Tab-separated table of N, CA and C in Angstrom:
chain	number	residue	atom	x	y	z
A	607	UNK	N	5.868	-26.881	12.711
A	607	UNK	CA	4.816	-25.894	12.717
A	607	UNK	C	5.438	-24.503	12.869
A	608	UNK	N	5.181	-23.318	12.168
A	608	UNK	CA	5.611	-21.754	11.761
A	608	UNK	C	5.049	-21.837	13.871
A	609	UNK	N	6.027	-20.734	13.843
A	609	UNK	CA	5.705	-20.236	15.309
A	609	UNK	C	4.847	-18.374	14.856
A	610	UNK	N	4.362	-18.117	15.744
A	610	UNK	CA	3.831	-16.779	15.504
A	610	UNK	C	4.152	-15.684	14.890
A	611	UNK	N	5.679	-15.432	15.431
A	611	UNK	CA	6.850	-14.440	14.876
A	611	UNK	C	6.655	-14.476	13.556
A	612	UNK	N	7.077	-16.245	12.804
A	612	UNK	CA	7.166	-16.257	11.512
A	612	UNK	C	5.832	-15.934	11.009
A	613	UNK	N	5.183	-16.359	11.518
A	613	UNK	CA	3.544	-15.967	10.651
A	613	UNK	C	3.524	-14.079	10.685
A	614	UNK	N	3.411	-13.459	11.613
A	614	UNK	CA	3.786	-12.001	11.452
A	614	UNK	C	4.690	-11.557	10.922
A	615	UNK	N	5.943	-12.159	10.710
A	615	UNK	CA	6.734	-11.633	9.474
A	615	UNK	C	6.391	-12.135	8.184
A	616	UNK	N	5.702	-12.905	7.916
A	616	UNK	CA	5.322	-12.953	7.056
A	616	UNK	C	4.180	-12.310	6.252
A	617	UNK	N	3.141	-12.482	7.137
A	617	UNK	CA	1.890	-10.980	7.174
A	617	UNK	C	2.402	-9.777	6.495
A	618	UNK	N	3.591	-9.263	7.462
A	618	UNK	CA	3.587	-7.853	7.218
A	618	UNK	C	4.568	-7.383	5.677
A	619	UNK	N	5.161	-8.846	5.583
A	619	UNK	CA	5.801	-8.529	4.044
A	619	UNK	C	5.309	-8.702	2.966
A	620	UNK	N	3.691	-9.581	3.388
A	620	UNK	CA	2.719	-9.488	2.070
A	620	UNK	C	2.017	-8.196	1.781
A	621	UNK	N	1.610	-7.852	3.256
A	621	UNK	CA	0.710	-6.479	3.292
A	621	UNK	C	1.872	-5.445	2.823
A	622	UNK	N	3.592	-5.456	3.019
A	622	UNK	CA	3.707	-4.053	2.791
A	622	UNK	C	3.896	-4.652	1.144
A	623	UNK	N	4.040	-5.420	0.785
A	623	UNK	CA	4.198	-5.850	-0.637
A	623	UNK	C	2.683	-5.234	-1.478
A	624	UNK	N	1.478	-5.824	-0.768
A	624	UNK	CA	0.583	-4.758	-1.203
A	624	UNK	C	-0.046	-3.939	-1.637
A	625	UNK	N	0.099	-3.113	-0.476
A	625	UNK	CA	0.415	-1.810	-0.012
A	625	UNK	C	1.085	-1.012	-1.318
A	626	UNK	N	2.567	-1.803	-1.372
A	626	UNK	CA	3.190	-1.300	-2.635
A	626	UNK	C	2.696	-0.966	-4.008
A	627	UNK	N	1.944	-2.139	-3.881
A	627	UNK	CA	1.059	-2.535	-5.501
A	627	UNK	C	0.033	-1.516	-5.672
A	628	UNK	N	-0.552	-0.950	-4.295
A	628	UNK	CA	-1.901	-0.403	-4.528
A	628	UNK	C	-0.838	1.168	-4.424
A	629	UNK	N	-0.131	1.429	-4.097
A	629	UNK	CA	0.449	2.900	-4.503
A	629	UNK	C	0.744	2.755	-5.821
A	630	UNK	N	1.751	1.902	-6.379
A	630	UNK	CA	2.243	2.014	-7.506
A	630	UNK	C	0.900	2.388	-8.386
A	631	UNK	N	-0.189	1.621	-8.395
A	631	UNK	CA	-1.486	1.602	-9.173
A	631	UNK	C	-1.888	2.771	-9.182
A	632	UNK	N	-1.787	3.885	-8.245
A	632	UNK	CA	-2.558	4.675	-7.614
A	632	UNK	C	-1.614	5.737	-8.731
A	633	UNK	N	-0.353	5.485	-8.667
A	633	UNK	CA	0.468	6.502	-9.646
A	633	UNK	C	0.743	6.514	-10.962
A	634	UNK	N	0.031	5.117	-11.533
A	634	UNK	CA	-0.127	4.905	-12.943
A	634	UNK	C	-1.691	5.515	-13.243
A	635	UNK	N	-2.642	5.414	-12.039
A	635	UNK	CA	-3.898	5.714	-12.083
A	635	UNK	C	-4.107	7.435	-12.426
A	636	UNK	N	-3.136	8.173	-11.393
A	636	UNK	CA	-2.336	9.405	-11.732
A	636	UNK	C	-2.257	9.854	-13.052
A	637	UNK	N	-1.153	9.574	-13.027
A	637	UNK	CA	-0.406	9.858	-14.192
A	637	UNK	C	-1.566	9.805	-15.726
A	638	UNK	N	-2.659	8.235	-15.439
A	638	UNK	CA	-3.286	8.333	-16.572
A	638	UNK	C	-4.290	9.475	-16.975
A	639	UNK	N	-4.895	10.023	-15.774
A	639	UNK	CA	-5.854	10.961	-15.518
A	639	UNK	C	-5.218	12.345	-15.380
A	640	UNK	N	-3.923	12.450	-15.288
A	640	UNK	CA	-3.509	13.897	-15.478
A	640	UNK	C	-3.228	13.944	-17.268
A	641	UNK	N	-2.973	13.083	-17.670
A	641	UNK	CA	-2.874	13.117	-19.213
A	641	UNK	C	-4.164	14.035	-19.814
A	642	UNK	N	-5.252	12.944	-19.487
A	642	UNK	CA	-6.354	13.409	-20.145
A	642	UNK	C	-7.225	14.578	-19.223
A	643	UNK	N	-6.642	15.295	-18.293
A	643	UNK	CA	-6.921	16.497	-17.851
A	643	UNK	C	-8.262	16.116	-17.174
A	644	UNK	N	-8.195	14.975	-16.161
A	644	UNK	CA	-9.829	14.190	-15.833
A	644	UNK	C	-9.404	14.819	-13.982
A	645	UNK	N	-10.191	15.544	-13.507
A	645	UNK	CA	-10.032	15.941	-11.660
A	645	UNK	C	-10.250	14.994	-10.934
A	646	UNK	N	-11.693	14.623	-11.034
A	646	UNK	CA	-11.877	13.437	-10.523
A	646	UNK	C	-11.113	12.207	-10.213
A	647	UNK	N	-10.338	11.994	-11.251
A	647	UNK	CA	-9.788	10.776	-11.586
A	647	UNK	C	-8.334	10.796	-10.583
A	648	UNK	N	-7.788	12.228	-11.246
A	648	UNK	CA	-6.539	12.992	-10.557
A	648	UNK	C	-6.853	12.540	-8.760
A	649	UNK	N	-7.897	13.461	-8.415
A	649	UNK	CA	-8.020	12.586	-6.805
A	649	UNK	C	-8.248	11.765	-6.555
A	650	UNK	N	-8.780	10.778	-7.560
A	650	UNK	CA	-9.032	9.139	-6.811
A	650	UNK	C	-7.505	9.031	-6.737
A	651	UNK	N	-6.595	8.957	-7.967
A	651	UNK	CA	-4.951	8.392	-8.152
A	651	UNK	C	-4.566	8.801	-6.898
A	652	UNK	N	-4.750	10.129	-6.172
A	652	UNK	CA	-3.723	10.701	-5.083
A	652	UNK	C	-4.115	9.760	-3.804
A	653	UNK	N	-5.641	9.944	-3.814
A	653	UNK	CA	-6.243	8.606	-2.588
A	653	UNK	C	-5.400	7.643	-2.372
A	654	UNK	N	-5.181	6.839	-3.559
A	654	UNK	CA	-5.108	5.393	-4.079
A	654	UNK	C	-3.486	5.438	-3.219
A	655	UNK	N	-2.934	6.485	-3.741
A	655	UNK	CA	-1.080	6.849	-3.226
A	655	UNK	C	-1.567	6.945	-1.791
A	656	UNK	N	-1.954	7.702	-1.162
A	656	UNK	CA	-2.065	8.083	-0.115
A	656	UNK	C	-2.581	6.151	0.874
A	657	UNK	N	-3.369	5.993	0.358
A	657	UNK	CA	-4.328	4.740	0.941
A	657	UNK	C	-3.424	3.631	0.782
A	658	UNK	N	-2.137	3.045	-0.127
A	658	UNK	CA	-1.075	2.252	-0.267
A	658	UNK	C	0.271	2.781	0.440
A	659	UNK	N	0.158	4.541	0.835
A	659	UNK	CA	1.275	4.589	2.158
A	659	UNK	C	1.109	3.917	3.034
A	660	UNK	N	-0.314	4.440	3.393
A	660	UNK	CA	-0.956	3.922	4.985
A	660	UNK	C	-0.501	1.892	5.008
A	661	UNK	N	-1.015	1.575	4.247
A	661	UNK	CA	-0.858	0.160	4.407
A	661	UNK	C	0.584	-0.195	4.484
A	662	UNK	N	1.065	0.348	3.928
A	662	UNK	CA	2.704	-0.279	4.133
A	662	UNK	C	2.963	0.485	5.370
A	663	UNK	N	2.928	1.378	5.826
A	663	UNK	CA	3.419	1.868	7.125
A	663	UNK	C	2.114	1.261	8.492
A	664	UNK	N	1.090	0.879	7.910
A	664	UNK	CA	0.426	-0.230	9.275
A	664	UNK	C	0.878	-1.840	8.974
A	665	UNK	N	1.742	-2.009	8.018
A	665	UNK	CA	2.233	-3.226	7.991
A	665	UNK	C	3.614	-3.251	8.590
A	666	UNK	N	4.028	-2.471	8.668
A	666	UNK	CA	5.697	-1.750	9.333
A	666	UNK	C	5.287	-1.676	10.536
A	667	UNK	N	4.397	-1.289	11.132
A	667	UNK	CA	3.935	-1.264	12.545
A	667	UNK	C	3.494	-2.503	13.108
A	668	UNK	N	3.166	-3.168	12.018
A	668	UNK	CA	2.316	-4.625	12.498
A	668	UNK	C	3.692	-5.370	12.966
A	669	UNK	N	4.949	-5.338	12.172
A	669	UNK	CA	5.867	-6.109	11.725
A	669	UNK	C	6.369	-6.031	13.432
A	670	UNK	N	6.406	-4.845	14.147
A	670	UNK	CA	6.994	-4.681	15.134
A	670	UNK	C	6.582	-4.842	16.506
A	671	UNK	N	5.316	-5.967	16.017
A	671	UNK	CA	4.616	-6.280	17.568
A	671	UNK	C	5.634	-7.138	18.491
A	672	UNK	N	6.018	-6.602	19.468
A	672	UNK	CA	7.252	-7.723	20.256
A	672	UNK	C	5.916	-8.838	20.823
A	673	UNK	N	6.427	-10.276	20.734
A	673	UNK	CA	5.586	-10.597	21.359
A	673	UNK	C	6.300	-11.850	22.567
């Protein structure tokens, strides 16, 4: 049976894995909406970056619960 540790390291390398996915998205989301000169769109993409930092850095924090 996984002891706790392993289950939280494991957690936090899916979430910062993520995390990753939803920035990367967020900068293709970018990139597509600065093409076509769309604002709206431009700030959802920066959100999206901004909202996939946060998760990888509360999964970096999660990672470091001593227990």
């Amino acid at each position: 049976m996984m002891d706790l540790n392993t289950i939280l390291t494991l957690f936090a390398k899916f979430a910062t894995i993520g995390g990753g996915l939803w920035l990367v998205w967020g900068a293709i989301q970018t990139g597509i909406n600065l093409r076509d000169h769309n604002g709206p769109g431009i700030q959802g993409g920066i959100w999206q970056i901004v909202g996939g930092g946060l998760i990888i850095a509360a999964a970096q924090l999660f990672a470091n619960i001593a227990l």
